[in-house]
mmCIF file of C-alpha atoms in Angstrom:
data_model
loop_
_atom_site.group_PDB
_atom_site.id
_atom_site.type_symbol
_atom_site.label_atom_id
_atom_site.label_comp_id
_atom_site.label_asym_id
_atom_site.label_seq_id
_atom_site.Cartn_x
_atom_site.Cartn_y
_atom_site.Cartn_z
ATOM 1 C CA MET A 1 -17.037 -20.131 -16.637
ATOM 2 C CA LEU A 2 -13.406 -19.088 -16.998
ATOM 3 C CA GLY A 3 -14.466 -15.444 -17.054
ATOM 4 C CA ILE A 4 -16.328 -15.910 -13.760
ATOM 5 C CA VAL A 5 -13.279 -17.579 -12.222
ATOM 6 C CA ILE A 6 -10.951 -14.781 -13.356
ATOM 7 C CA GLY A 7 -13.352 -12.010 -12.348
ATOM 8 C CA VAL A 8 -14.035 -13.352 -8.854
ATOM 9 C CA ALA A 9 -10.356 -14.213 -8.312
ATOM 10 C CA ALA A 10 -9.357 -10.675 -9.297
ATOM 11 C CA VAL A 11 -11.881 -9.163 -6.880
ATOM 12 C CA ILE A 12 -10.880 -11.417 -3.968
ATOM 13 C CA ALA A 13 -7.137 -10.872 -4.482
ATOM 14 C CA MET A 14 -7.583 -7.134 -5.025
ATOM 15 C CA VAL A 15 -9.715 -6.611 -1.937
ATOM 16 C CA ALA A 16 -7.452 -8.831 0.201
ATOM 17 C CA ILE A 17 -4.340 -6.844 -0.743
ATOM 18 C CA GLY A 18 -6.178 -3.519 -0.507
ATOM 19 C CA GLN A 19 -7.549 -4.210 2.962
ATOM 20 C CA GLY A 20 -4.225 -5.615 4.128
ATOM 21 C CA ALA A 21 -2.368 -2.551 2.878
ATOM 22 C CA ALA A 22 -4.912 -0.188 4.437
ATOM 23 C CA HIS A 23 -4.632 -1.982 7.779
ATOM 24 C CA GLN A 24 -0.840 -1.921 7.586
ATOM 25 C CA ILE A 25 -0.777 1.786 6.724
ATOM 26 C CA SER A 26 -3.143 2.616 9.581
ATOM 27 C CA GLN A 27 -1.029 0.636 12.037
ATOM 28 C CA GLN A 28 2.189 2.302 10.934
ATOM 29 C CA PHE A 29 0.790 5.811 11.115
ATOM 30 C CA ALA A 30 -0.760 5.058 14.492
ATOM 31 C CA SER A 31 2.629 3.825 15.747
ATOM 32 C CA MET A 32 4.225 7.101 14.617
ATOM 33 C CA GLY A 33 1.677 9.184 16.494
ATOM 34 C CA THR A 34 -1.187 11.328 15.287
ATOM 35 C CA ASN A 35 0.577 14.581 16.171
ATOM 36 C CA LEU A 36 3.414 14.210 13.653
ATOM 37 C CA LEU A 37 3.957 16.707 10.830
ATOM 38 C CA THR A 38 6.219 15.966 7.880
ATOM 39 C CA VAL A 39 7.799 18.788 5.884
ATOM 40 C CA THR A 40 9.011 17.733 2.441
ATOM 41 C CA ARG A 41 10.087 19.416 -0.764
ATOM 42 C CA SER A 42 7.368 20.106 -3.335
ATOM 43 C CA PHE A 43 7.983 19.548 -7.036
ATOM 44 C CA GLY A 44 4.586 20.744 -8.284
ATOM 45 C CA ARG A 45 4.256 23.339 -11.038
ATOM 46 C CA PRO A 46 3.616 26.897 -9.775
ATOM 47 C CA ALA A 47 0.289 28.626 -10.392
ATOM 48 C CA GLY A 48 -0.070 30.050 -13.890
ATOM 49 C CA GLY A 49 3.120 28.343 -15.048
ATOM 50 C CA ALA A 50 5.272 30.974 -13.331
ATOM 51 C CA GLN A 51 8.977 30.293 -13.096
ATOM 52 C CA ILE A 52 10.256 30.176 -9.528
ATOM 53 C CA VAL A 53 13.326 28.685 -7.923
ATOM 54 C CA ARG A 54 12.341 25.645 -5.871
ATOM 55 C CA ARG A 55 14.776 25.545 -3.014
ATOM 56 C CA PRO A 56 15.422 22.292 -1.162
ATOM 57 C CA LEU A 57 14.986 21.904 2.570
ATOM 58 C CA THR A 58 18.192 22.447 4.512
ATOM 59 C CA PRO A 59 19.437 21.898 8.064
ATOM 60 C CA GLU A 60 19.229 25.677 8.473
ATOM 61 C CA ASP A 61 15.492 25.498 7.702
ATOM 62 C CA ALA A 62 15.065 22.884 10.426
ATOM 63 C CA GLU A 63 17.027 24.971 12.917
ATOM 64 C CA ALA A 64 14.958 28.052 12.079
ATOM 65 C CA ILE A 65 11.731 26.103 12.617
ATOM 66 C CA ALA A 66 13.013 24.871 15.982
ATOM 67 C CA LYS A 67 13.922 28.405 17.082
ATOM 68 C CA LYS A 68 11.085 30.528 15.712
ATOM 69 C CA SER A 69 8.203 28.074 15.862
ATOM 70 C CA ALA A 70 9.040 26.532 19.213
ATOM 71 C CA GLU A 71 5.572 27.044 20.684
ATOM 72 C CA GLY A 72 3.531 23.900 20.148
ATOM 73 C CA ILE A 73 6.504 21.796 19.015
ATOM 74 C CA ALA A 74 7.647 18.892 21.197
ATOM 75 C CA ALA A 75 10.587 17.769 19.050
ATOM 76 C CA ILE A 76 11.993 18.237 15.567
ATOM 77 C CA ALA A 77 14.231 15.963 13.512
ATOM 78 C CA GLN A 78 16.235 16.321 10.316
ATOM 79 C CA VAL A 79 16.180 13.408 7.863
ATOM 80 C CA SER A 80 18.380 12.759 4.831
ATOM 81 C CA ARG A 81 17.833 9.370 3.203
ATOM 82 C CA GLY A 82 19.581 7.352 0.569
ATOM 83 C CA ASN A 83 20.444 3.807 -0.416
ATOM 84 C CA GLY A 84 23.842 2.216 -0.356
ATOM 85 C CA GLN A 85 25.800 -0.960 0.169
ATOM 86 C CA ALA A 86 26.411 -2.142 3.705
ATOM 87 C CA LYS A 87 29.252 -4.603 4.201
ATOM 88 C CA TYR A 88 30.381 -6.714 7.145
ATOM 89 C CA GLY A 89 33.164 -9.203 6.613
ATOM 90 C CA SER A 90 32.510 -10.948 3.312
ATOM 91 C CA LYS A 91 28.778 -10.195 3.248
ATOM 92 C CA ALA A 92 27.314 -7.159 1.471
ATOM 93 C CA TRP A 93 23.742 -5.904 1.308
ATOM 94 C CA ASN A 94 22.008 -2.891 -0.234
ATOM 95 C CA THR A 95 20.144 -1.087 2.514
ATOM 96 C CA GLN A 96 18.537 2.218 3.381
ATOM 97 C CA ILE A 97 20.889 4.726 4.984
ATOM 98 C CA ALA A 98 19.088 7.356 7.034
ATOM 99 C CA GLY A 99 20.953 10.387 8.255
ATOM 100 C CA VAL A 100 18.946 11.682 11.206
ATOM 101 C CA SER A 101 19.313 14.120 14.066
ATOM 102 C CA GLN A 102 19.276 13.115 17.714
ATOM 103 C CA ASP A 103 15.543 13.631 18.320
ATOM 104 C CA TYR A 104 14.476 11.348 15.476
ATOM 105 C CA LEU A 105 13.817 8.407 17.805
ATOM 106 C CA ASN A 106 11.273 10.408 19.796
ATOM 107 C CA VAL A 107 9.675 11.991 16.741
ATOM 108 C CA ALA A 108 9.263 8.761 14.725
ATOM 109 C CA LYS A 109 8.576 6.526 17.759
ATOM 110 C CA TRP A 110 11.625 4.273 17.378
ATOM 111 C CA GLU A 111 13.152 2.445 20.341
ATOM 112 C CA ILE A 112 16.640 1.131 21.041
ATOM 113 C CA GLU A 113 16.802 -2.602 21.780
ATOM 114 C CA GLU A 114 20.555 -2.906 22.344
ATOM 115 C CA GLY A 115 23.309 -0.365 22.808
ATOM 116 C CA ARG A 116 22.539 3.341 22.479
ATOM 117 C CA PHE A 117 21.747 6.136 20.040
ATOM 118 C CA PHE A 118 24.332 8.721 19.025
ATOM 119 C CA ASN A 119 24.669 11.829 21.195
ATOM 120 C CA ARG A 120 25.012 15.546 20.421
ATOM 121 C CA GLN A 121 28.798 15.418 20.496
ATOM 122 C CA GLU A 122 28.837 12.673 17.862
ATOM 123 C CA LEU A 123 26.293 14.618 15.826
ATOM 124 C CA ALA A 124 28.347 17.817 15.970
ATOM 125 C CA GLY A 125 31.599 15.964 15.266
ATOM 126 C CA ARG A 126 30.216 14.082 12.243
ATOM 127 C CA ALA A 127 31.103 10.824 13.954
ATOM 128 C CA ARG A 128 31.087 7.610 11.958
ATOM 129 C CA VAL A 129 28.716 5.691 14.207
ATOM 130 C CA ALA A 130 25.624 3.726 13.193
ATOM 131 C CA VAL A 131 22.465 2.351 14.763
ATOM 132 C CA ILE A 132 21.056 -0.475 12.653
ATOM 133 C CA GLY A 133 17.842 -2.476 12.315
ATOM 134 C CA ARG A 134 17.409 -6.188 12.973
ATOM 135 C CA SER A 135 16.862 -7.038 9.312
ATOM 136 C CA LEU A 136 20.191 -5.464 8.417
ATOM 137 C CA VAL A 137 21.837 -7.465 11.204
ATOM 138 C CA GLU A 138 20.383 -10.641 9.703
ATOM 139 C CA ASN A 139 21.356 -9.707 6.149
ATOM 140 C CA LEU A 140 24.948 -9.014 7.176
ATOM 141 C CA THR A 141 25.447 -11.992 9.480
ATOM 142 C CA GLY A 142 22.789 -14.577 8.649
ATOM 143 C CA ASP A 143 21.661 -14.434 12.284
ATOM 144 C CA ARG A 144 18.943 -11.972 13.309
ATOM 145 C CA SER A 145 20.028 -12.104 16.954
ATOM 146 C CA ALA A 146 23.752 -11.600 16.269
ATOM 147 C CA ASN A 147 25.527 -8.986 18.386
ATOM 148 C CA LEU A 148 27.215 -6.341 16.230
ATOM 149 C CA ILE A 149 27.639 -3.735 18.969
ATOM 150 C CA GLY A 150 31.165 -2.359 18.732
ATOM 151 C CA GLN A 151 31.772 -4.015 15.362
ATOM 152 C CA ALA A 152 32.818 -2.113 12.249
ATOM 153 C CA ILE A 153 30.691 -2.131 9.101
ATOM 154 C CA LEU A 154 31.102 -0.334 5.795
ATOM 155 C CA LEU A 155 28.391 1.974 4.492
ATOM 156 C CA ARG A 156 29.119 3.112 0.950
ATOM 157 C CA GLN A 157 32.716 2.032 1.552
ATOM 158 C CA ILE A 158 32.999 4.267 4.652
ATOM 159 C CA ARG A 159 33.837 2.605 7.963
ATOM 160 C CA PHE A 160 31.243 2.990 10.757
ATOM 161 C CA THR A 161 31.107 1.563 14.265
ATOM 162 C CA VAL A 162 27.799 -0.012 15.299
ATOM 163 C CA ILE A 163 26.713 1.482 18.640
ATOM 164 C CA GLY A 164 23.095 0.340 18.780
ATOM 165 C CA VAL A 165 20.375 -1.918 17.388
ATOM 166 C CA LEU A 166 16.802 -0.730 16.871
ATOM 167 C CA LYS A 167 13.740 -2.492 18.220
ATOM 168 C CA GLU A 168 11.842 -4.178 15.393
ATOM 169 C CA LYS A 169 9.030 -2.310 13.625
ATOM 170 C CA GLY A 170 8.205 -4.709 10.791
ATOM 171 C CA SER A 171 6.927 -3.797 7.340
ATOM 172 C CA GLY A 172 6.072 -0.211 6.522
ATOM 173 C CA ALA A 173 3.062 1.371 4.900
ATOM 174 C CA PHE A 174 4.024 0.342 1.390
ATOM 175 C CA GLY A 175 5.561 -3.043 2.106
ATOM 176 C CA GLN A 176 9.128 -1.926 2.706
ATOM 177 C CA ASP A 177 11.086 -3.511 5.551
ATOM 178 C CA GLN A 178 11.537 -0.734 8.117
ATOM 179 C CA ASP A 179 14.144 -2.777 9.969
ATOM 180 C CA ASP A 180 16.455 -2.903 6.954
ATOM 181 C CA VAL A 181 18.076 0.414 7.820
ATOM 182 C CA ALA A 182 21.249 2.003 9.121
ATOM 183 C CA MET A 183 20.791 5.287 10.989
ATOM 184 C CA ILE A 184 23.768 7.627 11.166
ATOM 185 C CA PRO A 185 24.210 11.248 12.285
ATOM 186 C CA VAL A 186 22.654 13.571 9.708
ATOM 187 C CA THR A 187 25.808 15.689 9.707
ATOM 188 C CA THR A 188 27.870 12.639 8.780
ATOM 189 C CA ALA A 189 25.365 11.618 6.116
ATOM 190 C CA LEU A 190 25.359 15.009 4.419
ATOM 191 C CA ARG A 191 29.103 15.686 4.424
ATOM 192 C CA ARG A 192 30.713 12.244 4.305
ATOM 193 C CA VAL A 193 28.216 9.825 2.776
ATOM 194 C CA PHE A 194 25.768 11.610 0.442
ATOM 195 C CA ASN A 195 27.894 14.682 -0.251
ATOM 196 C CA ARG A 196 24.936 17.062 -0.341
ATOM 197 C CA THR A 197 23.497 19.939 1.655
ATOM 198 C CA TRP A 198 19.760 19.273 1.550
ATOM 199 C CA LEU A 199 17.295 17.169 3.545
ATOM 200 C CA ASN A 200 14.605 14.785 2.357
ATOM 201 C CA GLU A 201 12.298 15.828 5.138
ATOM 202 C CA ILE A 202 11.915 17.630 8.425
ATOM 203 C CA ALA A 203 9.831 15.682 10.945
ATOM 204 C CA VAL A 204 8.002 17.742 13.560
ATOM 205 C CA SER A 205 6.263 16.292 16.604
ATOM 206 C CA CYS A 206 3.623 18.625 18.056
ATOM 207 C CA LYS A 207 2.812 18.718 21.752
ATOM 208 C CA THR A 208 -0.870 17.988 21.107
ATOM 209 C CA GLU A 209 -3.105 17.398 18.106
ATOM 210 C CA GLY A 210 -4.669 20.772 18.824
ATOM 211 C CA ASP A 211 -1.336 22.473 18.108
ATOM 212 C CA MET A 212 -0.939 20.971 14.638
ATOM 213 C CA GLU A 213 -2.875 23.574 12.660
ATOM 214 C CA ALA A 214 -1.093 26.515 14.299
ATOM 215 C CA VAL A 215 2.330 24.864 13.936
ATOM 216 C CA THR A 216 1.618 24.114 10.273
ATOM 217 C CA GLU A 217 0.848 27.783 9.638
ATOM 218 C CA GLN A 218 3.973 28.883 11.530
ATOM 219 C CA ILE A 219 6.191 26.524 9.533
ATOM 220 C CA ALA A 220 4.627 27.565 6.218
ATOM 221 C CA SER A 221 5.017 31.268 7.001
ATOM 222 C CA LEU A 222 8.637 30.831 8.085
ATOM 223 C CA LEU A 223 9.663 28.769 5.045
ATOM 224 C CA ARG A 224 7.953 31.185 2.649
ATOM 225 C CA GLU A 225 9.975 33.986 4.181
ATOM 226 C CA ARG A 226 13.249 32.020 4.146
ATOM 227 C CA HIS A 227 12.754 30.780 0.575
ATOM 228 C CA ARG A 228 11.565 34.228 -0.607
ATOM 229 C CA LEU A 229 8.382 32.890 -2.100
ATOM 230 C CA ARG A 230 5.638 35.057 -3.574
ATOM 231 C CA PRO A 231 1.857 34.601 -3.619
ATOM 232 C CA PRO A 232 -0.423 32.894 -4.453
ATOM 233 C CA PHE A 233 -0.031 30.372 -1.653
ATOM 234 C CA PRO A 234 0.064 27.413 -1.390
ATOM 235 C CA ASP A 235 0.378 27.087 -5.202
ATOM 236 C CA ASN A 236 3.823 28.702 -5.246
ATOM 237 C CA ASP A 237 5.137 26.892 -2.172
ATOM 238 C CA ASP A 238 8.261 24.808 -2.769
ATOM 239 C CA PHE A 239 7.456 22.626 0.253
ATOM 240 C CA GLN A 240 4.619 20.604 1.751
ATOM 241 C CA VAL A 241 3.584 20.326 5.387
ATOM 242 C CA ARG A 242 1.419 17.265 5.892
ATOM 243 C CA SER A 243 -0.009 15.506 8.907
ATOM 244 C CA GLN A 244 -0.229 11.743 9.256
ATOM 245 C CA SER A 245 -3.960 11.862 8.551
ATOM 246 C CA GLN A 246 -3.332 13.732 5.281
ATOM 247 C CA ILE A 247 -0.688 11.220 4.215
ATOM 248 C CA LEU A 248 -3.064 8.390 5.145
ATOM 249 C CA GLU A 249 -5.856 10.029 3.139
ATOM 250 C CA ALA A 250 -3.579 10.414 0.104
ATOM 251 C CA SER A 251 -2.555 6.760 0.376
ATOM 252 C CA ALA A 252 -6.192 5.723 0.679
ATOM 253 C CA ALA A 253 -7.111 7.800 -2.392
ATOM 254 C CA SER A 254 -4.356 6.125 -4.384
ATOM 255 C CA SER A 255 -5.548 2.735 -3.181
ATOM 256 C CA ARG A 256 -9.138 3.566 -4.176
ATOM 257 C CA THR A 257 -8.012 4.551 -7.667
ATOM 258 C CA MET A 258 -6.160 1.279 -8.100
ATOM 259 C CA THR A 259 -9.121 -0.636 -6.676
ATOM 260 C CA SER A 260 -11.478 1.045 -9.148
ATOM 261 C CA LEU A 261 -9.186 0.167 -12.048
ATOM 262 C CA LEU A 262 -8.889 -3.470 -11.035
ATOM 263 C CA GLY A 263 -12.603 -3.553 -10.235
ATOM 264 C CA GLY A 264 -13.358 -2.473 -13.799
ATOM 265 C CA ILE A 265 -11.184 -5.271 -15.138
ATOM 266 C CA ALA A 266 -12.949 -7.751 -12.850
ATOM 267 C CA LEU A 267 -16.359 -6.484 -14.006
ATOM 268 C CA VAL A 268 -15.418 -7.014 -17.648
ATOM 269 C CA SER A 269 -14.278 -10.554 -16.785
ATOM 270 C CA LEU A 270 -17.602 -11.245 -15.064
ATOM 271 C CA LEU A 271 -19.537 -9.957 -18.079
ATOM 272 C CA VAL A 272 -17.467 -12.115 -20.415
ATOM 273 C CA GLY A 273 -18.035 -15.076 -18.110
ATOM 274 C CA GLY A 274 -21.765 -14.386 -18.026
ATOM 275 C CA ILE A 275 -21.955 -14.247 -21.819
ATOM 276 C CA GLY A 276 -20.022 -17.511 -21.928
ATOM 277 C CA ILE A 277 -22.545 -19.140 -19.599
ATOM 278 C CA MET A 278 -25.412 -17.850 -21.758
ATOM 279 C CA ASN A 279 -23.844 -19.354 -24.883
ATOM 280 C CA ILE A 280 -23.264 -22.679 -23.138
ATOM 281 C CA MET A 281 -26.876 -22.769 -21.981
ATOM 282 C CA LEU A 282 -28.169 -21.895 -25.463
ATOM 283 C CA VAL A 283 -26.192 -24.798 -26.901
ATOM 284 C CA SER A 284 -27.529 -27.010 -24.115
ATOM 285 C CA VAL A 285 -31.116 -25.963 -24.868
ATOM 286 C CA THR A 286 -30.642 -26.829 -28.537
ATOM 287 C CA GLU A 287 -29.085 -30.218 -27.787
ATOM 288 C CA ARG A 288 -31.788 -31.085 -25.227
ATOM 289 C CA THR A 289 -34.797 -30.014 -27.276
ATOM 290 C CA ARG A 290 -36.237 -33.554 -27.394
ATOM 291 C CA GLU A 291 -35.701 -33.887 -23.608
ATOM 292 C CA ILE A 292 -37.682 -30.670 -23.110
ATOM 293 C CA GLY A 293 -40.453 -32.019 -25.353
ATOM 294 C CA ILE A 294 -40.624 -35.299 -23.416
ATOM 295 C CA ARG A 295 -40.778 -33.467 -20.073
ATOM 296 C CA LYS A 296 -43.580 -31.243 -21.285
ATOM 297 C CA ALA A 297 -45.407 -34.247 -22.731
ATOM 298 C CA VAL A 298 -45.442 -35.966 -19.321
ATOM 299 C CA GLY A 299 -46.732 -32.863 -17.542
ATOM 300 C CA ALA A 300 -43.853 -30.457 -16.898
ATOM 301 C CA THR A 301 -44.937 -26.822 -17.131
ATOM 302 C CA ALA A 302 -43.060 -23.951 -18.755
ATOM 303 C CA HIS A 303 -42.274 -22.723 -15.230
ATOM 304 C CA ASN A 304 -40.668 -26.084 -14.380
ATOM 305 C CA ILE A 305 -38.450 -25.918 -17.478
ATOM 306 C CA LEU A 306 -37.554 -22.282 -16.790
ATOM 307 C CA THR A 307 -36.596 -23.077 -13.203
ATOM 308 C CA GLN A 308 -34.500 -26.091 -14.240
ATOM 309 C CA PHE A 309 -32.365 -24.161 -16.710
ATOM 310 C CA LEU A 310 -31.997 -21.166 -14.399
ATOM 311 C CA ILE A 311 -30.727 -23.463 -11.643
ATOM 312 C CA GLU A 312 -28.278 -25.091 -14.040
ATOM 313 C CA ALA A 313 -26.934 -21.677 -15.125
ATOM 314 C CA MET A 314 -26.653 -20.568 -11.510
ATOM 315 C CA VAL A 315 -24.816 -23.765 -10.501
ATOM 316 C CA ILE A 316 -22.269 -23.290 -13.300
ATOM 317 C CA SER A 317 -21.755 -19.678 -12.249
ATOM 318 C CA LEU A 318 -21.496 -20.560 -8.545
ATOM 319 C CA LEU A 319 -18.947 -23.255 -9.337
ATOM 320 C CA GLY A 320 -16.892 -20.638 -11.182
ATOM 321 C CA GLY A 321 -17.312 -18.298 -8.224
ATOM 322 C CA VAL A 322 -16.058 -20.889 -5.720
ATOM 323 C CA LEU A 323 -13.052 -21.698 -7.905
ATOM 324 C CA GLY A 324 -12.454 -17.964 -8.280
ATOM 325 C CA ILE A 325 -12.513 -17.473 -4.508
ATOM 326 C CA LEU A 326 -9.942 -20.226 -4.000
ATOM 327 C CA LEU A 327 -7.752 -18.842 -6.787
ATOM 328 C CA GLY A 328 -8.154 -15.311 -5.415
ATOM 329 C CA VAL A 329 -6.982 -16.388 -1.954
ATOM 330 C CA VAL A 330 -3.909 -18.053 -3.466
ATOM 331 C CA LEU A 331 -3.134 -15.052 -5.689
ATOM 332 C CA GLY A 332 -3.650 -12.713 -2.742
ATOM 333 C CA ARG A 333 -1.097 -14.615 -0.685
ATOM 334 C CA ILE A 334 1.400 -14.682 -3.546
ATOM 335 C CA ALA A 335 0.976 -10.951 -4.188
ATOM 336 C CA GLY A 336 1.090 -10.240 -0.453
ATOM 337 C CA ALA A 337 4.375 -12.096 -0.100
ATOM 338 C CA ALA A 338 5.835 -10.188 -3.051
ATOM 339 C CA LEU A 339 4.622 -6.806 -1.759
ATOM 340 C CA GLN A 340 5.242 -7.642 1.913
ATOM 341 C CA VAL A 341 1.598 -6.889 2.674
ATOM 342 C CA PRO A 342 -0.429 -9.384 4.749
ATOM 343 C CA PRO A 343 -3.609 -10.115 2.715
ATOM 344 C CA MET A 344 -6.903 -9.894 4.595
ATOM 345 C CA VAL A 345 -9.714 -12.057 3.192
ATOM 346 C CA GLN A 346 -12.887 -11.176 5.064
ATOM 347 C CA LEU A 347 -16.069 -13.253 5.184
ATOM 348 C CA PRO A 348 -18.408 -10.483 3.884
ATOM 349 C CA VAL A 349 -16.283 -10.179 0.732
ATOM 350 C CA VAL A 350 -16.391 -13.949 0.162
ATOM 351 C CA LEU A 351 -20.169 -14.025 0.673
ATOM 352 C CA LEU A 352 -20.583 -11.083 -1.696
ATOM 353 C CA ALA A 353 -18.515 -12.907 -4.324
ATOM 354 C CA VAL A 354 -20.793 -15.952 -3.999
ATOM 355 C CA VAL A 355 -23.932 -13.815 -4.292
ATOM 356 C CA VAL A 356 -22.589 -11.933 -7.326
ATOM 357 C CA SER A 357 -21.611 -15.204 -9.007
ATOM 358 C CA GLY A 358 -25.100 -16.582 -8.503
ATOM 359 C CA ALA A 359 -26.669 -13.339 -9.719
ATOM 360 C CA VAL A 360 -24.550 -13.399 -12.890
ATOM 361 C CA GLY A 361 -25.681 -16.961 -13.554
ATOM 362 C CA ILE A 362 -29.344 -16.047 -13.114
ATOM 363 C CA PHE A 363 -29.101 -12.864 -15.201
ATOM 364 C CA PHE A 364 -27.364 -14.479 -18.146
ATOM 365 C CA GLY A 365 -29.359 -17.691 -17.785
ATOM 366 C CA ILE A 366 -32.764 -16.015 -18.144
ATOM 367 C CA TYR A 367 -32.741 -15.862 -21.946
ATOM 368 C CA PRO A 368 -31.727 -19.516 -22.521
ATOM 369 C CA ALA A 369 -34.167 -20.646 -19.819
ATOM 370 C CA ARG A 370 -37.071 -18.697 -21.349
ATOM 371 C CA ARG A 371 -36.187 -20.048 -24.766
ATOM 372 C CA ALA A 372 -36.278 -23.590 -23.389
ATOM 373 C CA ALA A 373 -39.571 -22.965 -21.593
ATOM 374 C CA SER A 374 -41.204 -21.581 -24.744
ATOM 375 C CA HIS A 375 -40.676 -24.745 -26.825
ATOM 376 C CA ASN A 376 -43.826 -26.338 -28.178
ATOM 377 C CA PRO A 377 -43.808 -29.967 -26.984
ATOM 378 C CA ILE A 378 -44.947 -31.360 -30.364
ATOM 379 C CA ASP A 379 -42.262 -29.446 -32.286
ATOM 380 C CA ALA A 380 -39.686 -30.381 -29.644
ATOM 381 C CA LEU A 381 -40.470 -34.098 -29.990
ATOM 382 C CA ARG A 382 -40.035 -33.852 -33.762
ATOM 383 C CA PHE A 383 -36.638 -32.138 -33.410
ATOM 384 C CA GLU A 384 -33.695 -34.175 -34.725
#
């Protein structure tokens, strides 16, 4: 029965986390808009193993896209991310530092709750100003509603003035806390904080979904020219242009792979549990041979004996299934808390687990039940 418990628990927990993650990913991508394109660096191997220089994305690439691919583009934002220690007073916290350009709020659908976002003058002047998320406020002060506007904080030991607080977004697609962030001008991030010249991504918001394909082609053509890339394309591209639906599809494919792996483990557990039930029932048949003989002697048919032992096997399996469901719900909540993914246990999945448990009991109980039903009553009564 332990195998049934483990198998069902694994399925319930796996499906709960998988569905919760899928729902969370869909919500996040929907909140960012369906007309968003993300340009990132590609690290794949070129076609035929050719050696090419894979250039990073730069602010100049973003500016060129804005100028030469303006048709169909609503806004474009530069993003350079990294992690670092944030400090306020005696409290320190490791957070995400995002260097972004001024249009990032519009592109990524962020809103300001208090204060303001940095302006073009601060962007051009590499100003040391920061707009932070509510989780970072809480981690630095112990109070999520604390007012840090105008206060100085340290990011990687560099002094910044807080000028705004972001409206809460909650957990991201992969469980990360989106509100644990400090946004600073991308110019400041590159020159003063990260000491680099490249971007993690270029975010492009298209005017309509219908413009996305044309804009993607324009961006790809421009970057191939700027990076001096040679065919075949896209194999030799040193960048990727992906829509939200493509990112969602890739995430779903990864989730399906993990689900299949865990599903295989759960299936093995169910098989082991089924074999265990069969062995238990075989032992039970042997120990109850005289009982079977007495029942047949007083009129019980082979069908009655078969039905009795099948029901017993199914009850054992169903009991394991119910315990597995309860354990799976608990494990799903524990894993969800660790991954910051709200588990979703749906009734059809629970009902399916019950049905599968019963089916396993019947399948592996057939042989012991038939063996019990086939006993000759005279031989059974003589059994010691």
